[in-house]
Coordinates of C-alpha atoms in Angstrom, one line a residue:
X285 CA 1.2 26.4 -3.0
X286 CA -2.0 27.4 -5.1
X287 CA -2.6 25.1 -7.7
X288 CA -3.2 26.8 -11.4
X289 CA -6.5 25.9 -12.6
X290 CA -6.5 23.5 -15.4
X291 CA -8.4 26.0 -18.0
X292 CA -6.0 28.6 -17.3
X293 CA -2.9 26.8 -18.6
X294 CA -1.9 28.0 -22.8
X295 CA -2.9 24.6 -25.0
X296 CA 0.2 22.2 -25.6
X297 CA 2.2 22.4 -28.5
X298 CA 1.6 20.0 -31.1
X299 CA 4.4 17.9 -31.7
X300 CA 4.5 17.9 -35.0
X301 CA 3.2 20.8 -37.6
X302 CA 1.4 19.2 -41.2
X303 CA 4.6 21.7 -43.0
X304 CA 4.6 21.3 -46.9
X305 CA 8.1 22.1 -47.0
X306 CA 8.0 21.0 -51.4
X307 CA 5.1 23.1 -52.3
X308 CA 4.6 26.0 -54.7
X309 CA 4.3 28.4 -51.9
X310 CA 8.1 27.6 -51.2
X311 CA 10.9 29.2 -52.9
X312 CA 13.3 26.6 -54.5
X313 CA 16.8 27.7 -53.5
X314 CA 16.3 30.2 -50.9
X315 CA 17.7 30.0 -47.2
X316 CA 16.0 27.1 -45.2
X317 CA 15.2 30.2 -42.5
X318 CA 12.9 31.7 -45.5
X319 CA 11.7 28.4 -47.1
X320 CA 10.2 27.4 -43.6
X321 CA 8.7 30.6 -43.2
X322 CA 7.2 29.8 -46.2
X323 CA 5.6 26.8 -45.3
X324 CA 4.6 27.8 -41.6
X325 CA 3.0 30.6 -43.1
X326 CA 1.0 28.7 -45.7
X327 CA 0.1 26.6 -42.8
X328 CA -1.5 29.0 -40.6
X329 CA -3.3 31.0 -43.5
X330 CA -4.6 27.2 -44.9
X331 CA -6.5 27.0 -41.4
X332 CA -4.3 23.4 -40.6
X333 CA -3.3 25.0 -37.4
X334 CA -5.7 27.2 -35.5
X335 CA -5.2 31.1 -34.1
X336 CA -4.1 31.1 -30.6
X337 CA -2.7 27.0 -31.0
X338 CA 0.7 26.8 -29.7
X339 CA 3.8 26.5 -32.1
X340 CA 6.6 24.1 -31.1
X341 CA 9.3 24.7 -29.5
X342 CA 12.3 25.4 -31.7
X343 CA 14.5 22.4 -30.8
X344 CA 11.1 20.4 -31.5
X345 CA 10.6 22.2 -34.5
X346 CA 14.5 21.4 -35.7
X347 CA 14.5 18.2 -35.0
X348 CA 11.1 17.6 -37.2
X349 CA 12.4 19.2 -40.1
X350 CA 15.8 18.3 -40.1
X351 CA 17.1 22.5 -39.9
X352 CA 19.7 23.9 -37.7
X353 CA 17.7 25.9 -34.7
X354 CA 18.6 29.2 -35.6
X355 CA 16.9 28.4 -38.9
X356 CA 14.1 27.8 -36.9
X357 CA 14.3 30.9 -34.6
X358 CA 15.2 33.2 -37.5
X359 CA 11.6 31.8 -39.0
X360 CA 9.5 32.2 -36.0
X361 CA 10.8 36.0 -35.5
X362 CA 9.8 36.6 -39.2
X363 CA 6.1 35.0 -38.4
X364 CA 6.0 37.3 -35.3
X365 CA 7.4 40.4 -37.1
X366 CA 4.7 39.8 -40.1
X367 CA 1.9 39.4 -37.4
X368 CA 1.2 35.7 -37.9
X369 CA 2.1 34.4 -34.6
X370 CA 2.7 36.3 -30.8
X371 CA 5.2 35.4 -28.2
X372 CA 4.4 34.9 -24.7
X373 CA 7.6 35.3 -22.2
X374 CA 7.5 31.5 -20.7
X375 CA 4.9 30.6 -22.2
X376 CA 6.0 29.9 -26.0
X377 CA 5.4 30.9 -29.5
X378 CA 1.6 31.0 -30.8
X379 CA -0.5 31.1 -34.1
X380 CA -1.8 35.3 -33.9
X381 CA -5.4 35.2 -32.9
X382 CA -5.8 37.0 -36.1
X383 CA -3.5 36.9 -39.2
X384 CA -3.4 39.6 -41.4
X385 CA -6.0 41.0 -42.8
X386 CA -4.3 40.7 -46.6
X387 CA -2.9 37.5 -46.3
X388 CA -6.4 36.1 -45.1
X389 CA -7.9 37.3 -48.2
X390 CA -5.4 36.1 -50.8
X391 CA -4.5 33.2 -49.1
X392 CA -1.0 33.9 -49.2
X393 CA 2.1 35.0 -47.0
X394 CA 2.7 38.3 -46.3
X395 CA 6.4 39.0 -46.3
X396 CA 7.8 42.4 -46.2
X397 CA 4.8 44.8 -47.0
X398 CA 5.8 46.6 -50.1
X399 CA 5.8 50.5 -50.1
X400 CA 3.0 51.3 -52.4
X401 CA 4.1 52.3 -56.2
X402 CA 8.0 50.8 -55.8
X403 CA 8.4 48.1 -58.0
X404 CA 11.5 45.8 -57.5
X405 CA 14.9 46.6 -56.8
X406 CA 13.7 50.6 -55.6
X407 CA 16.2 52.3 -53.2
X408 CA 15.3 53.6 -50.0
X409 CA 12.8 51.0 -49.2
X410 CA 12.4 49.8 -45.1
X411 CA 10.4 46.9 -43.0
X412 CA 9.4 48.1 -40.1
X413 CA 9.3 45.0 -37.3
X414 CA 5.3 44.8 -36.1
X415 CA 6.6 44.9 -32.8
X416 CA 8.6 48.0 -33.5
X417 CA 5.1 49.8 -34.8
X418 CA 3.2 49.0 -32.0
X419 CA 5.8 50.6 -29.8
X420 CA 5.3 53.5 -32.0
X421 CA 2.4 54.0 -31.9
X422 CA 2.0 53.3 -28.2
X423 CA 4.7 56.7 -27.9
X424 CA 2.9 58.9 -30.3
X425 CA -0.4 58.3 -28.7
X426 CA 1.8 58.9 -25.0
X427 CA 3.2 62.0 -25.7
X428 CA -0.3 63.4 -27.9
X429 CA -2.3 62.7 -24.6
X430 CA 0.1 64.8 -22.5
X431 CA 0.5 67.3 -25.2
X432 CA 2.5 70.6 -24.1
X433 CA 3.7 73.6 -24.3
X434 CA 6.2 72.8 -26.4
X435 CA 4.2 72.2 -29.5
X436 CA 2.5 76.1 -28.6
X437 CA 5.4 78.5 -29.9
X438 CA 8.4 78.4 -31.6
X439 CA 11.6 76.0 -30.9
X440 CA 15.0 75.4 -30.9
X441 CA 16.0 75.9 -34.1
X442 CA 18.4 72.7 -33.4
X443 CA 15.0 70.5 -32.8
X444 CA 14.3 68.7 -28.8
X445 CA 16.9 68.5 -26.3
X446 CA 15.5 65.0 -25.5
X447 CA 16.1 63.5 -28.7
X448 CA 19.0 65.4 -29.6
X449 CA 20.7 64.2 -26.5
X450 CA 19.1 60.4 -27.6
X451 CA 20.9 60.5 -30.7
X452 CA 24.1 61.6 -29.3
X453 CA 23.8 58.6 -26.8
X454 CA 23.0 56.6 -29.9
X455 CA 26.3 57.9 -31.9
X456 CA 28.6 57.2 -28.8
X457 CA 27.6 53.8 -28.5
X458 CA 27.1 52.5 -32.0
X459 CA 29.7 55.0 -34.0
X460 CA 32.0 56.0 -31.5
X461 CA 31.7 59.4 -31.9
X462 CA 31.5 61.4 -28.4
X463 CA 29.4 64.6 -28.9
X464 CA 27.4 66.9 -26.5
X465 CA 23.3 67.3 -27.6
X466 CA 24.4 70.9 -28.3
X467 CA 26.2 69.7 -31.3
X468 CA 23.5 68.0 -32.6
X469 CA 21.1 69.6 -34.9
X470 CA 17.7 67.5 -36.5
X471 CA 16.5 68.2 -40.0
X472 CA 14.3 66.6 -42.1
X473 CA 16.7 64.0 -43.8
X474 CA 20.7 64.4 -45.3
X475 CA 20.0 66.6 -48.3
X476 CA 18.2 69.0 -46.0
X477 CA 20.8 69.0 -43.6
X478 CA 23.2 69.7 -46.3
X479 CA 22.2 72.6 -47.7
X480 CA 21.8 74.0 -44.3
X481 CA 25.4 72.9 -43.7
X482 CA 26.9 74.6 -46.8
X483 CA 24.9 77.2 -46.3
X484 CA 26.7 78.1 -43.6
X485 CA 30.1 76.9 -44.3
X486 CA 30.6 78.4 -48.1
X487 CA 29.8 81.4 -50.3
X488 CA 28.6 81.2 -53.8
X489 CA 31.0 79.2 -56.4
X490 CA 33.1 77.5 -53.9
X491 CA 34.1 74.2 -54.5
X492 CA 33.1 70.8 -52.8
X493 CA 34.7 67.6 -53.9
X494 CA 32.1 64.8 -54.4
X495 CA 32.8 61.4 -55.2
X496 CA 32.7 59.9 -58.5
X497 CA 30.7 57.6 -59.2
X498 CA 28.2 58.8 -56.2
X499 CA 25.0 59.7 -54.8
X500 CA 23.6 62.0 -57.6
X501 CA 20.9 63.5 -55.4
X502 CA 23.7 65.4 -53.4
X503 CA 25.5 66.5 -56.5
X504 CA 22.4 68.0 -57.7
X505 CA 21.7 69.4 -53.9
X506 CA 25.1 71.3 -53.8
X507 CA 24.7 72.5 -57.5
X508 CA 21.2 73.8 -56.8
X509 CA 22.6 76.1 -54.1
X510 CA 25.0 77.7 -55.9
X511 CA 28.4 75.4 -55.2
X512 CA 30.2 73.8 -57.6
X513 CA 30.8 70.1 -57.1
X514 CA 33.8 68.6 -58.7
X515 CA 34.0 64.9 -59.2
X516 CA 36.6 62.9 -57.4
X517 CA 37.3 59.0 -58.8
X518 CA 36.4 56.5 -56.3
X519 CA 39.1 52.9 -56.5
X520 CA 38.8 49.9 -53.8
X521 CA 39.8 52.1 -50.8
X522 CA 37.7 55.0 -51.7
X523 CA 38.0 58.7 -52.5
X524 CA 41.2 59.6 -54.4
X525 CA 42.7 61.9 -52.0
X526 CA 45.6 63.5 -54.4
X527 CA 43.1 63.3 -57.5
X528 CA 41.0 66.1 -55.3
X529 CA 43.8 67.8 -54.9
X530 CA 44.8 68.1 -58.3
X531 CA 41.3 68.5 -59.7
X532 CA 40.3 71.6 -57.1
X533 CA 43.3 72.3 -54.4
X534 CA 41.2 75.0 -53.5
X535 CA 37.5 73.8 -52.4
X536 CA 36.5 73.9 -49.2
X537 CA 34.5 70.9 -48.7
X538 CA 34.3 67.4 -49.5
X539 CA 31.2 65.0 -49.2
X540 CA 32.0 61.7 -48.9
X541 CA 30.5 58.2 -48.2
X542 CA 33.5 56.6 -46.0
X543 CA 31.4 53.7 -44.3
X544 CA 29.6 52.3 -47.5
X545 CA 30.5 54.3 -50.5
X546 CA 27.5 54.7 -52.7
X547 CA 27.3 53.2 -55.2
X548 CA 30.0 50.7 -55.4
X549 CA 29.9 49.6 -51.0
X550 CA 33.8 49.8 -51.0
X551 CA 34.8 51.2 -47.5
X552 CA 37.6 53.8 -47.4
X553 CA 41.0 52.5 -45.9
X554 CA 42.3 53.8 -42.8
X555 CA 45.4 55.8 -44.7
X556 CA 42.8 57.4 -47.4
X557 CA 40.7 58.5 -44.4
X558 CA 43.8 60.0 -42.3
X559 CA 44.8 61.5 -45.7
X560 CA 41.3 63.5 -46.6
X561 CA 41.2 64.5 -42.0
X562 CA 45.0 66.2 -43.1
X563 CA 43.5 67.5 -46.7
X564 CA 40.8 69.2 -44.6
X565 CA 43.1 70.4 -41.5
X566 CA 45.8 72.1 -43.7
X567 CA 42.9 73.3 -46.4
X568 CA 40.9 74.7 -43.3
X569 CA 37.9 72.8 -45.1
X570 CA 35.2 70.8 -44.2
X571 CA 34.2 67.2 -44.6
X572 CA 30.7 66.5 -44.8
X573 CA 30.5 62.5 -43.6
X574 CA 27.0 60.7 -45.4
X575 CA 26.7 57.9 -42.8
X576 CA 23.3 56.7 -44.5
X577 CA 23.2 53.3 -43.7
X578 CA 25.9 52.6 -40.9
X579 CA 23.8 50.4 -38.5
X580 CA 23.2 47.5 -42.0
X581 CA 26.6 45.9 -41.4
X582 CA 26.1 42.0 -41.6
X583 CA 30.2 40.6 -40.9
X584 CA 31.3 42.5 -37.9
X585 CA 31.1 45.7 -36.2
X586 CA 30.4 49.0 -37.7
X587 CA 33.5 50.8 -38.7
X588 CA 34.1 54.2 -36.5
X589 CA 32.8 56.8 -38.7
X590 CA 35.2 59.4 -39.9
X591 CA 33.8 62.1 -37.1
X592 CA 34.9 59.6 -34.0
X593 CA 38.3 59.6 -35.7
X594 CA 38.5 63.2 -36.2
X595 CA 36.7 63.9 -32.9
X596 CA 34.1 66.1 -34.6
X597 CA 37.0 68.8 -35.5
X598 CA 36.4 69.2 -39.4
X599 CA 33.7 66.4 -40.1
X600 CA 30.6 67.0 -39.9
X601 CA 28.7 63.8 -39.9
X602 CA 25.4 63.4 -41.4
X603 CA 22.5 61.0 -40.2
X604 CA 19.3 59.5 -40.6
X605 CA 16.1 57.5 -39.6
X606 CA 14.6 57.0 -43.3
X607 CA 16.9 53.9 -43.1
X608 CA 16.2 52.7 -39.7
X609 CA 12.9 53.2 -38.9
X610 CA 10.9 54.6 -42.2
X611 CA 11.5 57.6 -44.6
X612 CA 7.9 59.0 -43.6
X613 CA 9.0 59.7 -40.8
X614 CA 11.4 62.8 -42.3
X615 CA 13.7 62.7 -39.6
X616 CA 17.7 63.5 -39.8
X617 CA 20.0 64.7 -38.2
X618 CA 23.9 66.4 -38.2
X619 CA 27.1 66.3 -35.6
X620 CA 28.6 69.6 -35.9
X621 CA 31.7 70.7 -34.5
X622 CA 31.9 73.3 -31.7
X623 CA 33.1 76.4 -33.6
X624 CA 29.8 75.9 -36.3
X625 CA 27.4 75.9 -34.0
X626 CA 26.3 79.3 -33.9
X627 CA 26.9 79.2 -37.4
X628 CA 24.5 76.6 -38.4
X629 CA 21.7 77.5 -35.9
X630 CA 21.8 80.6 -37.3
X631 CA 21.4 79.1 -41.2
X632 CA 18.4 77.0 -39.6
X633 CA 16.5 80.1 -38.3
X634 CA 17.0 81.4 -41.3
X635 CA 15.8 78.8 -43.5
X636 CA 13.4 77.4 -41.9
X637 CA 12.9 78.5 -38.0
X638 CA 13.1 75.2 -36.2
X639 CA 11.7 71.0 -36.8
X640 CA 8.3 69.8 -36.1
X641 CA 8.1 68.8 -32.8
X642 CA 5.3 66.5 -32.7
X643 CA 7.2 63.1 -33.7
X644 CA 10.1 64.6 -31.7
X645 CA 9.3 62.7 -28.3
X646 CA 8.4 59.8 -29.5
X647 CA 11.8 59.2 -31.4
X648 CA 13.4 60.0 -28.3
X649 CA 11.0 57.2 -26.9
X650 CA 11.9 54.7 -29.4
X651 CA 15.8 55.1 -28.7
X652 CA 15.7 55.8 -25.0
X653 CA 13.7 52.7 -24.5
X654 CA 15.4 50.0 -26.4
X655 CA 12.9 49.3 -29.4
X656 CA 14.8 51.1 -31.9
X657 CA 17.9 48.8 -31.2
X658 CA 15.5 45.8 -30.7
X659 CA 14.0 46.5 -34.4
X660 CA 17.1 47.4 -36.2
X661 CA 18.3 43.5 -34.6
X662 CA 15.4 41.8 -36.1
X663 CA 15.5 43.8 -39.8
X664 CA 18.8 43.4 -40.0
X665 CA 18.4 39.7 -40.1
X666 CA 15.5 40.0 -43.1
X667 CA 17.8 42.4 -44.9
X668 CA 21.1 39.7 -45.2
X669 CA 18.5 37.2 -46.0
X670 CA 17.0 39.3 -48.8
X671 CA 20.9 40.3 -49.8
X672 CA 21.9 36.7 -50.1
X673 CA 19.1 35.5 -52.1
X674 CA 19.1 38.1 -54.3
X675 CA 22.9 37.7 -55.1
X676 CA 22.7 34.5 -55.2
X677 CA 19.9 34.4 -58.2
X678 CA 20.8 36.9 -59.6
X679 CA 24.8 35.2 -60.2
X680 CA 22.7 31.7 -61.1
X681 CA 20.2 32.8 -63.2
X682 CA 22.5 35.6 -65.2
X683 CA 24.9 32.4 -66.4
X684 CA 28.0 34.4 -65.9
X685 CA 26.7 37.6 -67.5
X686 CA 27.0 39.7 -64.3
X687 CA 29.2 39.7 -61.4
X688 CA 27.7 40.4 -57.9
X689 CA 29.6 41.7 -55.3
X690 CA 28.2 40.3 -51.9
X691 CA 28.1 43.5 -49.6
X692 CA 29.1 43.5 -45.6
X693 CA 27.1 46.6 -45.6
X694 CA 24.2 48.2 -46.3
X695 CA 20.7 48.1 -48.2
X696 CA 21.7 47.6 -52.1
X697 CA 23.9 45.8 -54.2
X698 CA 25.7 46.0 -57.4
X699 CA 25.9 44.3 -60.1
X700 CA 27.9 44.9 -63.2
X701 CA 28.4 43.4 -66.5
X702 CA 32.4 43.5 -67.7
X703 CA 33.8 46.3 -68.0
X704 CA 34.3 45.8 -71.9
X705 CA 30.8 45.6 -72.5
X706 CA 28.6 48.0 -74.1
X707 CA 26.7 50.7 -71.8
X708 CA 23.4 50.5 -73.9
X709 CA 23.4 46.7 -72.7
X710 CA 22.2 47.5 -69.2
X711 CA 19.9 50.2 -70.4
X712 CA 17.6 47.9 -72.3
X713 CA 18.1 44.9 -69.9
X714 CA 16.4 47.2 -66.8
X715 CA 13.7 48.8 -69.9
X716 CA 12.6 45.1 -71.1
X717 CA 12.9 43.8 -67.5
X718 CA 10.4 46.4 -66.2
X719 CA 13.3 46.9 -63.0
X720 CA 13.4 49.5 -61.0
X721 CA 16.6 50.3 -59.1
X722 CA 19.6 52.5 -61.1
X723 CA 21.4 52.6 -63.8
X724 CA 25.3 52.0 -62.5
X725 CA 26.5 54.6 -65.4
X726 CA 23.5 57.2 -63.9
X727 CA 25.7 57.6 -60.6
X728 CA 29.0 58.5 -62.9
X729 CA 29.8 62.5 -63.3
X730 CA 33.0 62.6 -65.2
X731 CA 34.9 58.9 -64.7
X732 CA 34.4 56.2 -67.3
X733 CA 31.4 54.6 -66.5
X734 CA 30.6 50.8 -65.5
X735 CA 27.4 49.0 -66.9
X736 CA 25.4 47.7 -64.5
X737 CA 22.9 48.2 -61.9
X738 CA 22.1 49.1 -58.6
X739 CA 19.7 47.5 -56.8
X740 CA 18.5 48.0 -53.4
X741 CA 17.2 45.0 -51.7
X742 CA 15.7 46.1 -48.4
X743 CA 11.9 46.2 -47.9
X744 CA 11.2 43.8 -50.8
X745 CA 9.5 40.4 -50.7
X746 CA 11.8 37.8 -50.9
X747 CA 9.6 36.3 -53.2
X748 CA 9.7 38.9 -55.4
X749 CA 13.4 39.5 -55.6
X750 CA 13.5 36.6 -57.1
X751 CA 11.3 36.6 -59.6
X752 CA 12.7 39.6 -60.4
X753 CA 16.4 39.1 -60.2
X754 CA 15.5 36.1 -62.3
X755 CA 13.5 38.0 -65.1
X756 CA 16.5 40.8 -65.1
X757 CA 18.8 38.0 -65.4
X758 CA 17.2 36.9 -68.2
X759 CA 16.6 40.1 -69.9
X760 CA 20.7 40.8 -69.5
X761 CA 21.6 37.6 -71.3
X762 CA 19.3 38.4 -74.4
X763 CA 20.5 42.0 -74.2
X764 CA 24.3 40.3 -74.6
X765 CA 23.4 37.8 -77.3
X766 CA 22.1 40.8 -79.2
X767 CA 24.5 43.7 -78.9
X768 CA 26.7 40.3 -80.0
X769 CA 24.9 39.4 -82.9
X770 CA 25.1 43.3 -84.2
X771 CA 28.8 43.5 -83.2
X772 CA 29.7 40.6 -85.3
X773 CA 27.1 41.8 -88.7
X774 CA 29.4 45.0 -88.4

């Protein structure tokens, strides 16, 4: 047997880190995963452990602090996904031979980069896992050096075979929805694919139910083209089937959120779902599924989407990889049935001849190779941390003033003041709080609104969250005591 010199062996772990686990760089309250993150991170930007020096092992690690391992695994996968450490494959976990760039020069941790200009609390916000960029990039820089034909003249209006028949691999296994490439068409994100959809679908002035409270961007979407969209009330088990009915017997659409209605997360029962699937059947309408943010469920598998039930008969089922991978990317996508194909392509020619192919291939890369699935593992577990804490501060610090709803799914949470009090209480809570995020009331049509707010959670520093749900807290108690102390002067 050859004997492995000495010098090329890694260095041994030290057996016990110099953590300040009670410092100000720690965030009182938050989840021991985060808190040691914290501290391991202040550690390797302080210079007390050197770049390339091996990290403990995680049972070592445990044992030091006193945390459960997965504690201690969840925190070394942030360090790796933030680029302070590297893992070798039986070798160990190591301090990154160099540590980024901004945290170097502040001295402090880098979380979850923030996307430039979106303060706290902003919807539609991602993390992208370092590991899942690198991949990325590796792809785009693949399929640029063999650049073809493909990019030299016009395409499928539908975008790539390759990825289209990627996605529809992707949809089998994660949504249960069986569907041939040929039914699936990219776009450039849902609202695109929407109005290419109706487009195709419905004639000027029909009618498309839309859920109330909702998304407003697709309301305005289906307005802008010419539709009208008539507000359905949303309860616990989603769209009121028979209020649809009454309101508009006649439209010939609905768009719905079935998964994670937006705004209020409530997931539509299996009898209100059967019940729209027989609305659209004996209607001869369509139902236009907004699965936006599916693959975020944190208790349990993903529920089948409305298209796997209906076996991609009446729904057509809308998708997206702002959420999963990042919204530059301006990639979406839609399941259509069989008899609107030819339909729909022709709409896309129309509109707009066909997608950009360039980022096309390396999409398909991303989900053909594992990476997409591998990143979507590791943000999901930054995104229930950052739902927890910020629920959880936002419960503490508001003193009973709001109620938070902890949801199983998505990338935002709600929370609402009772229903009793006064609209204008939220308004100048999120104005004097300098919040981002919505306005619950903003996403009502015609329904009585709630007060309260909707804030997303997902690509946000932890830190930051709670500073922030703190100083909205905060703001919503004063905004109480004062709407209190004019209630009782009148």
């Amino acid at each position: 047997m050859q004997k492995i010199p000495t010098n090329s062996l890694p260095p041994p772990a030290k057996t016990e880190l110099p953590l300040d686990l009670a410092g100000p760089h720690v965030t009182p309250g938050a989840s021991a995963a985060h808190r040691l993150y914290q501290a391991l991170c202040e550690m390797i930007v302080s210079g007390l452990v050197k770049p390339g020096e091996a990290l403990p092992p995680s049972r070592t690690l445990a044992k030091q602090t006193g945390f459960r391992r997965n504690a201690v695994v969840t925190a070394y996968e942030r360090l790796i996904a933030d680029g302070f450490a590297e893992a070798t494959i039986g070798s160990g976990t190591f301090v990154a031979a160099r540590i980024p760039a901004r945290a170097a020069e502040t001295n402090k941790p880098k979380v979850i980069v923030e996307t430039p200009g979106q303060g706290a609390f902003a919807l539609g916000c991602t993390h992208v896992d370092e590991r899942a960029v690198q991949r990325f990039r590796a792809f785009v820089g693949r399929r640029m050096r063999s650049f073809g034909a493909e990019h030299l003249h016009y395409g499928d209006p539908r975008g790539s075979r390759e990825l289209r028949a990627a996605i529809a691999d992707h949809l089998l296994s994660a949504r249960g929805l069986r569907c041939d490439p040929d039914q699936i068409m990219l776009t450039s994100g849902t609202l695109h694919a929407l109005r290419i959809v109706l487009s195709a679908i419905l004639k000027a002035g029909d009618q498309v139910w839309c859920e109330d409270p909702g998304y407003p961007a697709a309301r305005k979407t289906i307005a802008h083209c010419g539709y009208r969209a008539v507000p359905v009330p949303v309860d616990a088990h989603g769209m009121r089937i028979a209020k649809g009915r009454a309101a508009a017997p006649s439209a010939r659409a609905a768009y719905v959120t079935p998964s994670h209605q937006f705004p209020l997360g409530v997931q539509m029962s299996m009898p209100r779902r059967l019940e729209l699937l027989d609305w659209a059947k004996h209607a001869g309408a369509f139902v236009l599924e907004d699965d936006y943010d599916s693959e975020f469920r944190y208790d349990g598998a993903p529920l089948m989407s409305l298209a796997g039930i209906d076996r991609l008969q009446r729904v057509i089922y809308l998708g997206t990889f702002a959420k999963t991978l990042f919204p530059g990317l301006r990639i979406g996508y839609c399941a259509l049935p069989e008899r609107l194909i030819a339909d729909v392509t022709a709409a896309r020619a129309a509109l707009d001849r066909f997608p950009g192919t360039l980022m096309e291939g390396a999409v398909a890369d991303m989900l053909n190779s594992g990476a997409f699935a591998a990143n979507l593992k590791r943000v999901r577990k930054l995104y229930r941390e950052a739902r927890d804490v910020l629920a959880e501060t936002l419960e503490a610090a508001s003193d009973g003033a709001l109620s938070v709803p902890v949801p199983s799914q998505g990338l935002h949470l709600v929370a609402r003041f009772d229903p009793s009090v006064d609209l204008s209480v939220a308004a100048q809570a999120k104005q004097a709080a300098g919040a981002e995020g919505w306005l619950l009331a903003d996403t009502y049509s015609r329904a009585r609104p709630l007060p309260g707010f909707v804030l997303g959670f997902s690509g946000h520093a932890v830190p930051q969250l709670v500073a922030s749900a703190e100083r909205l807290a905060r703001e919503s108690r004063s905004a109480l005591r004062a709407t209190s102390r004019s209630v009782r002067r009148a």
